[in-house]
Amino acid sequence: MRWRLLVAALVLVGCGEVPTRPPPVHAYAVPPETGDGWQTAHVSDVGIAETPLAEMVDRIRDGSYTNIHSVLLVRRGRLVFEEYFPGTTTGDGNYVEWDRSHLHDLHSVTKSVTSALIGSAIDQGLISSVDEKISTYFPEHAAVFADGPRARLTLRHFLTMTAGLEWDEHSYPYTDGRNSHVQLNRSGDPIGFTLQLPVVAEPGQTFRYNSGLSIVLGEIIHRVTGLTADVFAEQFLFGPLGIQDYSWWTYPNGIVQTGGGLALRPRDMVRFGQLFLNQGTWGEERVISQEWVRQSTTWQAPDTRYGYQWWGIRLHRHDNAFDLSDQVLEAAAAVGRGGQWILVYPELDLVAVFTGGNDNRLSDQPLDILRRYVFPAMLASP
């Protein structure tokens, strides 16, 4: 049946003029070198064609894609594409004329950064392994861990979202009191709230997305290093990467919101992605061990493509009815509410960053953009 449809389509095209798309309006420009450490280049220097990317920009500007704030591409270690678009922020709807100077709320992309901090603490010998019991870090909650499945909870369970604790962050919006994250924020004690959640599954058996687990991981960093997660990040992650401009909000009791409170410039988001593409090195410096990068981006949850606070994304390379290939490209992805994406494609030597303000299913628009424009641009270039 499929070949008949293809033949029919070809006949229809052959019966009249071949449809043509008007040339793109957008004119590509090489990203400027601003002294922030990024070496830039023309897309053609790294095997990417201009025209599909120009069409992509036109589609964002004409509203075919909604509320995309930025698109950045780094290939072969060079920043080759950087565009910003006006739009409204996630949640509060504030209008911003986005540019490279703006910090952007990362939401749950923060979780992948938090995971990197856990890896750094392990590299430094401050944590022995991901199999350490959660209970060892919170002696004040000893009664909570007295017996049963909760006593078996480890760092691995928290990193992989397989703790088996009751949590529902997706059935209700973040403005609804039935959302578990909203309840945590209103509790006044995000750590105690999370640790005392009812156990609904044996640890390690089922993936259940839970931002509270990531906030607990941030407090563990505090307890083993003596530094709050933001200060530890500044010394051992942001500093080596050359990230100087960031914000990271805390709860009134001083707990750092390591599940979603970080804001970075998109150029620095790409920097973090490139660190993982480089297997934990930046320039000549080893920032995170290669083994931690490998474990973080290996899918650890039994029923979901999820590693240590990183998602696994699989996309067909082409989105074209006349292309019968079935090549699938795999990325490790840091993903946040509203359409914040850092996608690392080792096979393509590519890091793609998207920011946006879509608090709904439109947050997945970057995946469509990749298939329709970015991947074809790489295919089209000689």
Tab-separated table of N, CA and C in Angstrom, residues 180-194 251 253:
chain	number	residue	atom	x	y	z
A	180	SER	N	1.969	17.636	42.946
A	180	SER	CA	2.891	17.323	44.039
A	180	SER	C	3.984	18.373	44.199
A	181	HIS	N	4.433	18.938	43.092
A	181	HIS	CA	5.475	19.961	43.183
A	181	HIS	C	4.939	21.210	43.883
A	182	VAL	N	3.713	21.573	43.593
A	182	VAL	CA	3.097	22.713	44.270
A	182	VAL	C	2.991	22.433	45.765
A	183	GLN	N	2.591	21.237	46.113
A	183	GLN	CA	2.490	20.859	47.524
A	183	GLN	C	3.848	20.945	48.208
A	184	LEU	N	4.902	20.487	47.527
A	184	LEU	CA	6.246	20.577	48.083
A	184	LEU	C	6.625	22.036	48.330
A	185	ASN	N	6.370	22.898	47.338
A	185	ASN	CA	6.731	24.310	47.468
A	185	ASN	C	6.002	24.975	48.630
A	186	ARG	N	4.803	24.528	48.899
A	186	ARG	CA	4.007	25.134	49.968
A	186	ARG	C	4.306	24.526	51.337
A	187	SER	N	5.090	23.459	51.370
A	187	SER	CA	5.294	22.721	52.620
A	187	SER	C	6.190	23.458	53.607
A	188	GLY	N	7.083	24.288	53.105
A	188	GLY	CA	8.047	24.955	53.963
A	188	GLY	C	9.260	24.094	54.284
A	189	ASP	N	9.236	22.821	53.930
A	189	ASP	CA	10.330	21.888	54.194
A	189	ASP	C	10.405	20.884	53.049
A	190	PRO	N	11.022	21.261	51.919
A	190	PRO	CA	11.022	20.366	50.752
A	190	PRO	C	11.726	19.040	51.003
A	191	ILE	N	12.717	19.020	51.875
A	191	ILE	CA	13.424	17.769	52.143
A	191	ILE	C	12.539	16.823	52.948
A	192	GLY	N	12.011	17.307	54.060
A	192	GLY	CA	11.138	16.470	54.881
A	192	GLY	C	9.913	16.016	54.124
A	193	PHE	N	9.346	16.921	53.329
A	193	PHE	CA	8.165	16.576	52.538
A	193	PHE	C	8.467	15.399	51.617
A	194	THR	N	9.603	15.434	50.933
A	194	THR	CA	9.946	14.385	49.978
A	194	THR	C	10.260	13.071	50.674
A	251	TYR	N	14.822	28.145	48.571
A	251	TYR	CA	13.633	28.240	49.408
A	251	TYR	C	13.935	29.115	50.620
A	253	ASN	N	14.021	28.529	53.627
A	253	ASN	CA	14.854	27.882	54.644
A	253	ASN	C	16.289	27.638	54.163
